[in-house]
Every structure is written in structure tokens, then in C-alpha cells.
Short mmCIF file of C-alpha atoms (C1' of nucleotides) in Angstrom, two decimals:
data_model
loop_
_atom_site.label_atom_id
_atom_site.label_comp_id
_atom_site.label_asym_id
_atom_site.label_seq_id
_atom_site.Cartn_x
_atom_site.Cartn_y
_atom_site.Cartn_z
CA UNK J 27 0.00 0.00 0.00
CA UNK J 28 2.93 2.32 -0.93
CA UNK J 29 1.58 3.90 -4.67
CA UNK J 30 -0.68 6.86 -4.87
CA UNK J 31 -3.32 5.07 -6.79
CA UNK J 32 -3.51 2.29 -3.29
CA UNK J 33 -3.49 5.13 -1.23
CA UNK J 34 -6.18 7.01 -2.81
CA UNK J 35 -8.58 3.96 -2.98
CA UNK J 36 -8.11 2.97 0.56
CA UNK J 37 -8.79 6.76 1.49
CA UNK J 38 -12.18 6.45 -0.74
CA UNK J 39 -12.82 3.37 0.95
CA UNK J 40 -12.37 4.77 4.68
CA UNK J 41 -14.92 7.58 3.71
CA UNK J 42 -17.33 5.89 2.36
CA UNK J 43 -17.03 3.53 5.54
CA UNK J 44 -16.97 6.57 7.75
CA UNK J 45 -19.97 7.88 6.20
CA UNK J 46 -21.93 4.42 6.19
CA UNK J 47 -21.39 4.61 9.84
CA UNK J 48 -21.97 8.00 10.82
CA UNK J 49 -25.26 7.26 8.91
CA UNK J 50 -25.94 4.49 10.72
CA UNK J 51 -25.33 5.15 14.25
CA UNK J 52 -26.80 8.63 13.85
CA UNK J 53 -29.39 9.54 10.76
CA UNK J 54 -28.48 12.05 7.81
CA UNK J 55 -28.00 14.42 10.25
CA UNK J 56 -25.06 13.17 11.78
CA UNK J 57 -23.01 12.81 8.40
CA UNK J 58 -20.60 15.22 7.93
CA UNK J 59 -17.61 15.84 5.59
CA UNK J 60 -15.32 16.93 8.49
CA UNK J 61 -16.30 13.79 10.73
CA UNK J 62 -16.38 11.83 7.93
CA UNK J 63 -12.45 12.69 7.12
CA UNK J 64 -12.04 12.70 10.64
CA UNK J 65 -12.94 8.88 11.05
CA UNK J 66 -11.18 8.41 7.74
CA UNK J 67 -7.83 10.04 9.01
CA UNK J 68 -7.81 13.29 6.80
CA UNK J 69 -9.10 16.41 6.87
CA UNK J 70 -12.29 18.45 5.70
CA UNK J 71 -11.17 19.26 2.26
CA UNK J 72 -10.09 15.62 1.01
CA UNK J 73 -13.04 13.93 0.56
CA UNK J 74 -13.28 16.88 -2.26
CA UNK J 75 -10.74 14.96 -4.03
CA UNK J 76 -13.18 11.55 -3.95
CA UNK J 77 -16.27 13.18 -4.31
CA UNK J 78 -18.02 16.31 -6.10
CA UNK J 79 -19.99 16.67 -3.11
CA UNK J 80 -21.95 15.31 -0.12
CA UNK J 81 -24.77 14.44 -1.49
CA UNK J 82 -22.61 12.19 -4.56
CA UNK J 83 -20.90 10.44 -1.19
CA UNK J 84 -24.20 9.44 0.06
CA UNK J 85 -25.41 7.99 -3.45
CA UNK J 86 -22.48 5.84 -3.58
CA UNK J 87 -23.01 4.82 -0.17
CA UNK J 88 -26.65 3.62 -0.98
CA UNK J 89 -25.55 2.53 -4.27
CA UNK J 90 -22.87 -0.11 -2.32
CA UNK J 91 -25.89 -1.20 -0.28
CA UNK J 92 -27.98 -1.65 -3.47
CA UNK J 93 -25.22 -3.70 -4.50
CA UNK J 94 -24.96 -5.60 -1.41
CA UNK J 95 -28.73 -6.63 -1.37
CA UNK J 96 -28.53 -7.31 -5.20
CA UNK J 97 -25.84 -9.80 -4.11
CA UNK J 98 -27.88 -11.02 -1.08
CA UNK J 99 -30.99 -12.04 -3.59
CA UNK J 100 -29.11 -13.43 -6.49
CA UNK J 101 -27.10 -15.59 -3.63
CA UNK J 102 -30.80 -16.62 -2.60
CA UNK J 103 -32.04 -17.44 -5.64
CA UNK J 104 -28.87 -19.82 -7.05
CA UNK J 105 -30.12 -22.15 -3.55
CA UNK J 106 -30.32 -25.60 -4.95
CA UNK J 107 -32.55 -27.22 -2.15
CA UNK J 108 -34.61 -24.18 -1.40
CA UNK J 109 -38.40 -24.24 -2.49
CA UNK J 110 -39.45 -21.15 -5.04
CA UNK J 111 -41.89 -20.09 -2.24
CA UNK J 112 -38.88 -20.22 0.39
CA UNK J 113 -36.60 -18.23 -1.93
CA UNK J 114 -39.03 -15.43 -1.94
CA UNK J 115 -39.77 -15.70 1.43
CA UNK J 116 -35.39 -15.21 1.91
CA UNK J 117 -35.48 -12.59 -0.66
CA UNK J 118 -38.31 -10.55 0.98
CA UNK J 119 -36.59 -10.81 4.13
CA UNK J 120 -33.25 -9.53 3.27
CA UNK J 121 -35.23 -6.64 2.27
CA UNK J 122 -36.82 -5.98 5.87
CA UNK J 123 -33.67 -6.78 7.48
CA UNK J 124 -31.84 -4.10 6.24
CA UNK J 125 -34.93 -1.73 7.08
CA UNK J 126 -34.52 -3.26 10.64
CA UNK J 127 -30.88 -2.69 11.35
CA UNK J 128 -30.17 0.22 9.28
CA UNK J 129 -33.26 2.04 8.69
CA UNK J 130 -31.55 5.45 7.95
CA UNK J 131 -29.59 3.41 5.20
CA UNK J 132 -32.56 2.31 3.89
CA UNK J 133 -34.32 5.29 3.52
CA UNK J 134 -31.25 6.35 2.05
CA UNK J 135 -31.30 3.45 -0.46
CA UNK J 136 -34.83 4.26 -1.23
CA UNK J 137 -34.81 7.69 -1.98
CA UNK J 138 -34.10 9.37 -4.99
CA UNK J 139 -30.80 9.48 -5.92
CA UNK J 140 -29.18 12.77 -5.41
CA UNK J 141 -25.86 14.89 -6.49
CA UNK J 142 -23.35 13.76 -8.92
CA UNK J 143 -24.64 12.05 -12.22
CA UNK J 144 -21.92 9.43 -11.95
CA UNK J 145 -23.03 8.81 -8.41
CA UNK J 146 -26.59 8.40 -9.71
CA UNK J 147 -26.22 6.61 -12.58
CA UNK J 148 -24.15 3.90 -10.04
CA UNK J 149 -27.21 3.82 -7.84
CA UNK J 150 -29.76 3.68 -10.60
CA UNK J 151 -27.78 0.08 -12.21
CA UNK J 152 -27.51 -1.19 -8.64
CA UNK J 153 -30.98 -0.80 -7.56
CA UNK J 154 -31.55 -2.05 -11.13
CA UNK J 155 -29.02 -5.47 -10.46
CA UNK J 156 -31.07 -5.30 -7.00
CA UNK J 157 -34.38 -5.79 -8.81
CA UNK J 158 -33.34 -7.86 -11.87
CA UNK J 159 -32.41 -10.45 -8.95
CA UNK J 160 -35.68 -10.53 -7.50
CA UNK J 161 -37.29 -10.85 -10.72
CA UNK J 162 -35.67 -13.96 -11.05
CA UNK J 163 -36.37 -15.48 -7.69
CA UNK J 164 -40.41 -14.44 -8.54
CA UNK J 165 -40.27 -15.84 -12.02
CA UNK J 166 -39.62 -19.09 -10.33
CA UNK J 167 -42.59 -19.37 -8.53
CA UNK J 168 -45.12 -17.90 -11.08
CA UNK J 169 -45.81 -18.72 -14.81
CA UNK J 170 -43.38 -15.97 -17.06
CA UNK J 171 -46.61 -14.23 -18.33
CA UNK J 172 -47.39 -12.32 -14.80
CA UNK J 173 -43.75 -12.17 -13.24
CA UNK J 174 -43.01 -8.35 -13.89
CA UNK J 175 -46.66 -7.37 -12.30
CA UNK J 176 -46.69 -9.87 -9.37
CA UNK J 177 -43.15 -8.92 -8.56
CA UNK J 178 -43.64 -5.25 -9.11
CA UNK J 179 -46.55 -6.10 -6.30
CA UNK J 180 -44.59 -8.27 -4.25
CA UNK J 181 -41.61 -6.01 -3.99
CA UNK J 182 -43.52 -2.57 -3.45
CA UNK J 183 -45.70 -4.21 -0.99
CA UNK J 184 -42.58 -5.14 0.88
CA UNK J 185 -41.11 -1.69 0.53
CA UNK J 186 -44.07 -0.35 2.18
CA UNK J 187 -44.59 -2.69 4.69
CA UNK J 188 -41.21 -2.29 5.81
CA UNK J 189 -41.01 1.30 5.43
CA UNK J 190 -43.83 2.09 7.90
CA UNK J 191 -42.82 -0.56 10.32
CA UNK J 192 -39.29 1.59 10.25
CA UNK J 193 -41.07 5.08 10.98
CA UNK J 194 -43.23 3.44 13.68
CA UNK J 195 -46.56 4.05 11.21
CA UNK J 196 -47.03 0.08 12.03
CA UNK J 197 -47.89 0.51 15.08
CA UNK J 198 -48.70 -3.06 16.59
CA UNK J 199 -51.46 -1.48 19.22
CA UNK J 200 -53.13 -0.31 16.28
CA UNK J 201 -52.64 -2.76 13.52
CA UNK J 202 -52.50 -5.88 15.38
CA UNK J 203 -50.44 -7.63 12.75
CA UNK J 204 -46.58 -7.83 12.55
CA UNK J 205 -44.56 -7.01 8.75
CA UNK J 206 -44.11 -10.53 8.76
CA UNK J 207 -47.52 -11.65 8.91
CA UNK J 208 -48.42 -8.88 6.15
CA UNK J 209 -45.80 -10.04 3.81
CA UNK J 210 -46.98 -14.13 4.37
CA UNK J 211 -50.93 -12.75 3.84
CA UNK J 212 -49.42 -10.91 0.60
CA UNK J 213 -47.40 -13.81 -0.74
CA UNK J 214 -49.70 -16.60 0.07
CA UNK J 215 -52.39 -14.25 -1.90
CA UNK J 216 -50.24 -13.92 -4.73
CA UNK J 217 -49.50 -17.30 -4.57
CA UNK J 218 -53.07 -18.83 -4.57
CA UNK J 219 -53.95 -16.00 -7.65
CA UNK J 220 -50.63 -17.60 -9.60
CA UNK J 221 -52.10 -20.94 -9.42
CA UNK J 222 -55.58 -20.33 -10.04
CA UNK J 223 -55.19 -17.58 -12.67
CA UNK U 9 -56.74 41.56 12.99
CA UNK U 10 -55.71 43.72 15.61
CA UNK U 11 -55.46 41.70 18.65
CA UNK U 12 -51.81 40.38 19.77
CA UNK U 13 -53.24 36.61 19.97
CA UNK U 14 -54.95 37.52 16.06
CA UNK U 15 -51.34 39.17 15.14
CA UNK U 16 -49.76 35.87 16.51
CA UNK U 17 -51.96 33.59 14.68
CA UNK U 18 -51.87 34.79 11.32
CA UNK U 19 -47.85 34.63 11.59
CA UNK U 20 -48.25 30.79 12.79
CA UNK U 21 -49.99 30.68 10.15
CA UNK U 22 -47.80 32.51 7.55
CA UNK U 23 -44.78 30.39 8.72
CA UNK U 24 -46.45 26.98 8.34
CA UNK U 25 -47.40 27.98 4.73
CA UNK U 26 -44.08 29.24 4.05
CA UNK U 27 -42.54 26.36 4.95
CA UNK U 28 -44.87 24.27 3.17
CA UNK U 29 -44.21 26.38 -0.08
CA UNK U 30 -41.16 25.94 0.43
CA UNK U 31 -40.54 22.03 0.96
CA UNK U 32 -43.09 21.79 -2.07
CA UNK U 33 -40.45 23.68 -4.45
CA UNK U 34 -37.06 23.00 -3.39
CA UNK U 35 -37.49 19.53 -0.76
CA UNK U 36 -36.25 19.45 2.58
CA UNK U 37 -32.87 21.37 1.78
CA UNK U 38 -34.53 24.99 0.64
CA UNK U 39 -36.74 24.63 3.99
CA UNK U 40 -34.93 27.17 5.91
CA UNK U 41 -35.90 29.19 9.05
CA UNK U 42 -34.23 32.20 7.87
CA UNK U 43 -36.61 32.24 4.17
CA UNK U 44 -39.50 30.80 6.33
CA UNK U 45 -39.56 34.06 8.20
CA UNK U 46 -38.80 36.01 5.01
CA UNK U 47 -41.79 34.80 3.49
CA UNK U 48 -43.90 35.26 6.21
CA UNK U 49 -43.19 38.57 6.90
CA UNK U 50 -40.81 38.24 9.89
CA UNK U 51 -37.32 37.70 10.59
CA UNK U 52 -34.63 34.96 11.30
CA UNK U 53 -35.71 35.05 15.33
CA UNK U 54 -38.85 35.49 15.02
CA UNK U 55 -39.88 32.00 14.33
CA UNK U 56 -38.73 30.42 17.54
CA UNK U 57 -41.48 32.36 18.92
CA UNK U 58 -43.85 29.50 17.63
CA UNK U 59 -42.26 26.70 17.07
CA UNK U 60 -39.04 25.34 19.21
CA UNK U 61 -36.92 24.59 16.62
CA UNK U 62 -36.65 23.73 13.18
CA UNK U 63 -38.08 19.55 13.00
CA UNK U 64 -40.95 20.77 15.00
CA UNK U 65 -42.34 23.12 12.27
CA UNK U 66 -41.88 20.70 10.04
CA UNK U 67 -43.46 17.91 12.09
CA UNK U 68 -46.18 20.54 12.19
CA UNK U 69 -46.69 20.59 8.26
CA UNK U 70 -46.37 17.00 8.11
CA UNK U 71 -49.65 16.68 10.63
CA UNK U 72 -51.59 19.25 9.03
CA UNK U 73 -50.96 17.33 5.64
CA UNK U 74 -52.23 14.17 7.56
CA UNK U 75 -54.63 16.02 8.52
CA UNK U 76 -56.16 17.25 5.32
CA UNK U 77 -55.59 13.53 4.27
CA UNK U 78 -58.09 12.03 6.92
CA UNK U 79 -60.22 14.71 6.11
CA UNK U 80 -60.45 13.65 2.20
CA UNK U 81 -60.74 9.99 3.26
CA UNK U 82 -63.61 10.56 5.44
CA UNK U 83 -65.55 12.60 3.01
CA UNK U 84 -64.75 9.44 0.30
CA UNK U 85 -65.99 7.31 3.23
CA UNK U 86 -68.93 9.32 3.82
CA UNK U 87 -70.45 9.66 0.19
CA UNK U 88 -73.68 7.56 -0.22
CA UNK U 89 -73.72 6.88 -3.81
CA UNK U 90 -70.21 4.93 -4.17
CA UNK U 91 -69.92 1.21 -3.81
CA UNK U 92 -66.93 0.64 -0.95
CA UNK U 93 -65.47 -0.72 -4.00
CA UNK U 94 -65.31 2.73 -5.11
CA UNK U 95 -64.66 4.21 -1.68
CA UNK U 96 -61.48 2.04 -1.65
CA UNK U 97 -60.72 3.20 -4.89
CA UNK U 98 -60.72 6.65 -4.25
CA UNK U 99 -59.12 6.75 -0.68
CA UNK U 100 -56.08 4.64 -1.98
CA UNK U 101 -56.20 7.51 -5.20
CA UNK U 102 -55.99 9.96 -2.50
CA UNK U 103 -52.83 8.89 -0.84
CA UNK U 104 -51.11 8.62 -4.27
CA UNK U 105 -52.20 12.20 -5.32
CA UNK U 106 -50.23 13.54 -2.72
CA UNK U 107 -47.50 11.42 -3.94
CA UNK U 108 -47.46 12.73 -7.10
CA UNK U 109 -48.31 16.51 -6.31
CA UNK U 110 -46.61 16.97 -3.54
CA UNK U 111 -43.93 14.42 -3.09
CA UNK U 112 -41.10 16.17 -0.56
CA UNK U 113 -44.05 16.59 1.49
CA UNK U 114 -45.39 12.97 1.11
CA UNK U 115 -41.85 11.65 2.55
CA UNK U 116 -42.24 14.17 5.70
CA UNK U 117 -45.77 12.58 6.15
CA UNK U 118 -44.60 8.99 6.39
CA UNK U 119 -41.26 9.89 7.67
CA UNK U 120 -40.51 9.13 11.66
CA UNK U 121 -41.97 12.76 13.07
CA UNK U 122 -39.27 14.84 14.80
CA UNK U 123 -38.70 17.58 17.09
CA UNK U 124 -40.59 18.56 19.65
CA UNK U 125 -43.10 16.09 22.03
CA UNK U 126 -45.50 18.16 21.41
CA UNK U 127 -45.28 18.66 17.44
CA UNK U 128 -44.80 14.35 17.05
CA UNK U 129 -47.69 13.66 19.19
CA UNK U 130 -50.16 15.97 16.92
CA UNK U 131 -48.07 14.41 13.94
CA UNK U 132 -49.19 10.81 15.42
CA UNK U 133 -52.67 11.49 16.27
CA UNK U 134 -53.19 13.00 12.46
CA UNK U 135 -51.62 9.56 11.42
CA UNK U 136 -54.48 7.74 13.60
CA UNK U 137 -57.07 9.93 12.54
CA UNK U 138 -56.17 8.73 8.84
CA UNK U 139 -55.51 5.07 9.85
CA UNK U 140 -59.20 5.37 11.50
CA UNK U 141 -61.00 6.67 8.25
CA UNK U 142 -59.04 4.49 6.09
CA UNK U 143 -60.00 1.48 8.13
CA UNK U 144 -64.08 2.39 7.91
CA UNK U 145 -63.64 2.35 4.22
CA UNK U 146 -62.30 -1.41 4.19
CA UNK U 147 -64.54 -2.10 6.77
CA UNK U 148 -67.08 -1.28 4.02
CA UNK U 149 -65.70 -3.64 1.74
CA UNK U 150 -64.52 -7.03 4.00
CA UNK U 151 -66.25 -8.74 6.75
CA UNK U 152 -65.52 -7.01 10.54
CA UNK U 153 -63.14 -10.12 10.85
CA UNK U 154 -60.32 -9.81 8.59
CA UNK U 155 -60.43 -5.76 8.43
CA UNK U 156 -57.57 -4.71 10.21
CA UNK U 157 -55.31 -6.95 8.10
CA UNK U 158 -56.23 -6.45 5.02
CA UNK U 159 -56.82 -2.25 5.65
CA UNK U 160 -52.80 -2.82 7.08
CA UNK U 161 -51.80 -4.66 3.99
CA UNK U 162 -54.20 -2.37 1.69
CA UNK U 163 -52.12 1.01 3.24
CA UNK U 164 -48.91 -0.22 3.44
CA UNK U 165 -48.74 -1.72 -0.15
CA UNK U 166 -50.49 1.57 -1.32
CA UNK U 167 -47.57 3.59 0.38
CA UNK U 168 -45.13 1.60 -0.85
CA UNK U 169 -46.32 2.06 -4.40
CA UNK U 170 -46.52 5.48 -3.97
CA UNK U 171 -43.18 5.77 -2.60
CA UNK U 172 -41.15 3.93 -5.45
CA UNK U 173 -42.66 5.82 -7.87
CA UNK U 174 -42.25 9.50 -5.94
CA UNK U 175 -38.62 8.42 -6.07
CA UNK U 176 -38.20 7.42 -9.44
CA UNK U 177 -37.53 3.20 -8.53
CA UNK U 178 -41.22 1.94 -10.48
CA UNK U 179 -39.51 3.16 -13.82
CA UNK U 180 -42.10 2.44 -16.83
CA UNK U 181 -39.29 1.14 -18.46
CA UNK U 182 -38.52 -1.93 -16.13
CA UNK U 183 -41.76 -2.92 -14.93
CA UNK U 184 -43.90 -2.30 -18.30
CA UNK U 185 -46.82 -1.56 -15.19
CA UNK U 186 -48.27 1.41 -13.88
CA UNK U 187 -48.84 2.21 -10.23
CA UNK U 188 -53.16 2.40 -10.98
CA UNK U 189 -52.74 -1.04 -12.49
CA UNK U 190 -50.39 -2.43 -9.63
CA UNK U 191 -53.06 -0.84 -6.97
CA UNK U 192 -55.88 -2.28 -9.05
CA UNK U 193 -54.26 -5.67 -8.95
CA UNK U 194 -53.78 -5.76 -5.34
CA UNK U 195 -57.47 -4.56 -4.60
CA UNK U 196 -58.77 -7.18 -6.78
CA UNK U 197 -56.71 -9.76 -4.90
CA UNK U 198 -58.29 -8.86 -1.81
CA UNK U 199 -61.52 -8.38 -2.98
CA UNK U 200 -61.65 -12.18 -4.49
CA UNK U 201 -59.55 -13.15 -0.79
CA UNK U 202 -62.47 -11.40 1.18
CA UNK U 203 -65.22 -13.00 -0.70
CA UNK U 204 -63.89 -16.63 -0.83
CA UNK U 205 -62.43 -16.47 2.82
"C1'" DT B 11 -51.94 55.45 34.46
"C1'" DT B 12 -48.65 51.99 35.40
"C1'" DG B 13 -46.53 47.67 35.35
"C1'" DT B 14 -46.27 43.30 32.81
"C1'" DT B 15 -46.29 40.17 29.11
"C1'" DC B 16 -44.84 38.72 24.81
"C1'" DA B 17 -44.15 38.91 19.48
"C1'" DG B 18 -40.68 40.38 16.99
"C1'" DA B 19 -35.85 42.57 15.82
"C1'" DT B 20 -31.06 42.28 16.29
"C1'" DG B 21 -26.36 40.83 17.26
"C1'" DA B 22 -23.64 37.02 17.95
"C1'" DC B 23 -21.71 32.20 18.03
"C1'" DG B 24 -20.51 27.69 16.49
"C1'" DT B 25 -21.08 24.49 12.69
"C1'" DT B 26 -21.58 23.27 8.10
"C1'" DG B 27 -20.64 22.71 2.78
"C1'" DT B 28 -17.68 24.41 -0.40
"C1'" DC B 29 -13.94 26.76 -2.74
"C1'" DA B 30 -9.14 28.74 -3.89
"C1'" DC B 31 -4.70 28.11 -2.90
"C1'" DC B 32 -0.61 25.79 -1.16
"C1'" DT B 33 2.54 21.67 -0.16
"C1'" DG B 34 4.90 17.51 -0.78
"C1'" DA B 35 5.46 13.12 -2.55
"C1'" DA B 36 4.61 9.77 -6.32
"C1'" DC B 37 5.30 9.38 -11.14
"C1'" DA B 38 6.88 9.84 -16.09
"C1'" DA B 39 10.30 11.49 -19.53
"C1'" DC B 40 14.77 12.34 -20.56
"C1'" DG M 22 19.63 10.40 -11.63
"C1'" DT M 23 17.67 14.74 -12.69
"C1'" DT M 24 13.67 17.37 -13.76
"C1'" DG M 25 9.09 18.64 -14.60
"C1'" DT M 26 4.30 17.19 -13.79
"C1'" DT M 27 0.40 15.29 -11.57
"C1'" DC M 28 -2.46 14.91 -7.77
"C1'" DA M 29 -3.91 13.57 -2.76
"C1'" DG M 30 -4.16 16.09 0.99
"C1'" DG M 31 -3.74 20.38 4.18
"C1'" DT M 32 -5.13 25.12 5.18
"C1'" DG M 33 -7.48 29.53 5.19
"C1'" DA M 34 -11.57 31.63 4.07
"C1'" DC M 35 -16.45 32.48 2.94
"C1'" DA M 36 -21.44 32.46 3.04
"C1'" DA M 37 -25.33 30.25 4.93
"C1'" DC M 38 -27.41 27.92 8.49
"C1'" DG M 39 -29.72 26.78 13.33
"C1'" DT M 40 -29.89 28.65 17.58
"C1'" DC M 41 -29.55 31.66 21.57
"C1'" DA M 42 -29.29 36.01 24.58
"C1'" DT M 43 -30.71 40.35 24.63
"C1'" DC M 44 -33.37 44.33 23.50
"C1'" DT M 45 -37.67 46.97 22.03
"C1'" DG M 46 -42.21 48.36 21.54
"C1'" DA M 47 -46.92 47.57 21.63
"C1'" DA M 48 -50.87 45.01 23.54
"C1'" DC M 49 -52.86 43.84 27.80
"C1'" DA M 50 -54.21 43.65 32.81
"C1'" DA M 51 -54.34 46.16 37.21
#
DNA sequence: TTGTTCAGATGACGTTGTCACCTGAACAAC
DNA sequence: GTTGTTCAGGTGACAACGTCATCTGAACAA
């Protein structure tokens, strides 16, 4: 790790780690270029050198995550023992359980990508790799005719379900269901309407 | 509009809309206290006269939007002419509108509310108050039994439509499907799930 | 009439994103 | 090996921001 071009990619790597983590631990808020070179061991001006601005940081952040769950669901669907219903039921979970441990990440990975174009356009294709993957792992358990509208269903549904459960708008005094049980009532529903229709 | 309570008022008022303008035009980021004031008439200071800081005002707009919401689902609710086919129909077309209109403020709405006790707790008792008229109008449509979980999967899903398409991730391009047809789909899932079970 | 309350104005402070400029070391060409 | 260039990073500076302490004047109560 001597040459410039090593030094500069671990740098990029430390910030965007910084800035995953500041993000984490404490919202949007709490992500700032100076902590963020801070935790990455330089000072407010460098990340300049890595990225046109904050808000192109934070894309590639959510565009790594995209990635990440893109790998997640394509690793899900290449199971050999696992039933098509089960594979959804892994896929769809992944989802939540980012939602669950890093909401502000995936609010982040949800929103509309801001700041540089190269920064969007990387977020764009990975939420794209993200949803080509689930397409798959739905086309196995319907017929090829209604994959694209069932999993458009399936994986909105899931987005919302998991996006009020992370704001507290699924309350369980009110609603007296858990995300879980919602995404089961939707799948087994789009299940029984595959078979019969 | 001479009294100091009127005089206060009115500026409440004036701020709240400003803000609102505001977040409608240029999202979160052009939401500042110092043009708040400016277009209400006031300066910088003046707004922590009403509001304790900066989330709380906007927690405020959020449950006044929520507000206005309930209010538009109860009169759908309350019509006597429309099948609760139709009242579904139109509630669900109500959340999206706000979507599509007014999309920086639709995230604030279904965001977790901030700030000040105070500010969330009106924020979560707007929420209610639009969980409560949304849940008459699928009480119209499915038996007492299943109403809760099917009004829970009915809103989420909606929201979660909405939300990918606000943000640009239910591209025409990928899913050949519209977000009508995807809400269509799921209400004639649980319509045909309501009737047979 | 007098004292009080309170909406609003003003000055100030620390923090932030961002830029222009500088420095030193890695690198390429001779 | 010397020399000129490139470029990651450091530094100073700026405007804008949220927020607070303080002041002022008018509405209000006594």
C-alpha cells in the first residue's frame, strides 16, 4: 500500500465507511464531511478529491448497499434445495432486514438518488441489479406471463410494509399484525392468484 | 386583525405555509428558518417564537398534511352513492395524489416525526385519525373479521407504491406496469380473498 | 396610568458545505 | 539520476445555516 493510486482507494474506501457509519449510528444528520475525514484520518477538504460533493458520497453509499442486497438475492435465488416459495420468502426478508438494522440506510437506499450524475447513474444500475435479482427469484414461482406485475406487487408491498414498520406508522397497538404476517398474507395471496389464474 | 393573539396567529400561520411552499419547491434542503420568516413577513428570530426549533415546524406541516388527508378519506368514506369498491378506490387515489403533487411533502408525512413532544404527538394522532378513516372504508368492503389486516396490507402496499414511484424506482421502463394497475391488482386480490375467505 | 407580558428585531456564536490556494510526494520522460 | 508534472491532501476563508441572549415596543391587565 505504498503507490498513490492504493493510497487514494483505501482513502475512498475509509470515507465511504466513515460515512456508512456516521449514517448508521446517527441519521443524515449526523453525516458530515469533516467527521467523515475525521474517522477516515484526513481532513475536511479531502473527501473533495473523492467526491463532487456530499450528497454524490451518500449515493455511492446507498448505491454499495444496493449492490450488497442485489448480491444477497441473487445468492438466494442460485439455492439448490430451497423451495421457489422459500426463496421469496429469503429474498423478501433480506429486504426488511436491512430496514430493521439500518433504517436510515434504507431510507437512504430508497430515496431518490441525489448529487453527482456518476453517483446516480451507479445507484440507478444497482438498484436495477437489485431488482433484476428478484425478478428472477419471482419468475420461479409464477408462470413468465405475470412475473413483472406480481413482482412489481410483491416487492412494493414489501417496501411499504417495511417502510412504515421503520417510521413506527405500524404501530402493533393499532394494527394488530406484525410485517411478517403482512408479507406471508401478501405472498400466500399472490400465490393462490398464480395458481388459479 | 388587531389583537396580539390575532397578530400571533396569522404569523403561525404565515410560517407553516411558508414552509410548506417551500418544501413543495425546493425539498427538505430549501426549507430554511431564515426564508421561512422572510416569506412570512418576519425575521430569522422570530420564528422560535412559535415553534421550538426547526423539525418541529416541520413535524407541524407534516400533521396538518395528515390532517387534510383524513379529512379527504372521510368525506370518500362518507359519500352515499359509491360502492366501498369505489370508496377504496378513491381513498387509496388519494394517498397517491399527494405522492405525485406533492412528493417532498409525502416523505415528511410517512417519515418518523421529529422535534418537539409536542409537534410528534399531533403528527401521530393525524396519522391515527387517517388510519381510522381508512379502516371504515375497508370495513365497508370485507367482513368485521379480517379488516384490520387487510386495511394494514391495503395502506402499506399503497404507500409503498406510492413511494417507489415519488422516487423514481417503479420506472415504466422496467416494470412495463403502472402504479393504478399495480393498486388495481392488489385490490382485486383482496376483494376475491375477502369473498372466498 | 402603570406595570407586565410577549411577538418580533437584532447581534452574535458555532457548525456546516464548499472553494481557492498551497505543499509535498509519487510518477513519467529524458 | 535529474527534472518537470500530476495529484492527494492540508489550510485559510467564505457564506449560509440553526440557535440563543438580549433588546424593544406595543398590547394587555391592574
Amino acid at each position: 500500500m505504498i503507490s498513490r493510486a492504493e493510497s487514494a482507494a483505501a482513502t475512498r474506501r475509509a470515507l465511504l465507511d466513515a460515512a456508512a457509519g456516521l449514517l448508521d449510528s446517527g441519521g443524515p444528520d449526523a453525516v458530515t464531511l469533516r467527521e467523515v475525514g475525521a474517522r477516515a484520518g484526513v481532513t475536511r477538504g479531502a473527501p473533495y478529491r473523492h467526491f463532487p460533493d456530499k450528497d454524490s458520497l451518500l449515493t455511492v453509499v446507498a448505491a454499495e448497499a444496493l449492490d450488497r442486497l442485489a448480491d444477497q438475492v441473487q445468492a438466494v435465488c442460485a439455492e439448490p434445495q430451497a423451495s421457489p416459495a422459500d426463496k421469496l420468502h429469503r429474498a423478501l426478508s433480506a429486504l426488511m432486514t436491512v430496514g430493521r438494522r439500518q433504517p436510515h440506510l434504507y431510507r437512504l437506499m430508497f430515496a431518490s438518488p441525489a448529487g453527482d450524475p456518476a453517483a446516480v447513474h451507479a445507484a440507478i444500475q444497482a438498484a436495477d441489479r437489485a431488482m433484476d435479482a428478484f425478478l428472477a427469484v419471482v419468475g420461479d414461482l409464477v408462470g413468465a406471463q405475470h412475473t413483472r406485475q406480481f413482482a412489481a406487487l410483491l416487492l412494493t408491498s414489501a417496501h411499504g410494509i417495511t417502510d412504515m414498520e421503520v417510521s413506527g406508522h405500524l404501530s402493533a397497538d393499532k394494527w394488530h399484525i406484525t410485517a411478517e404476517e403482512l408479507v406471508s398474507t401478501l405472498v400466500s395471496m399472490i400465490d393462490r392468484q398464480a395458481r388459479s389464474g
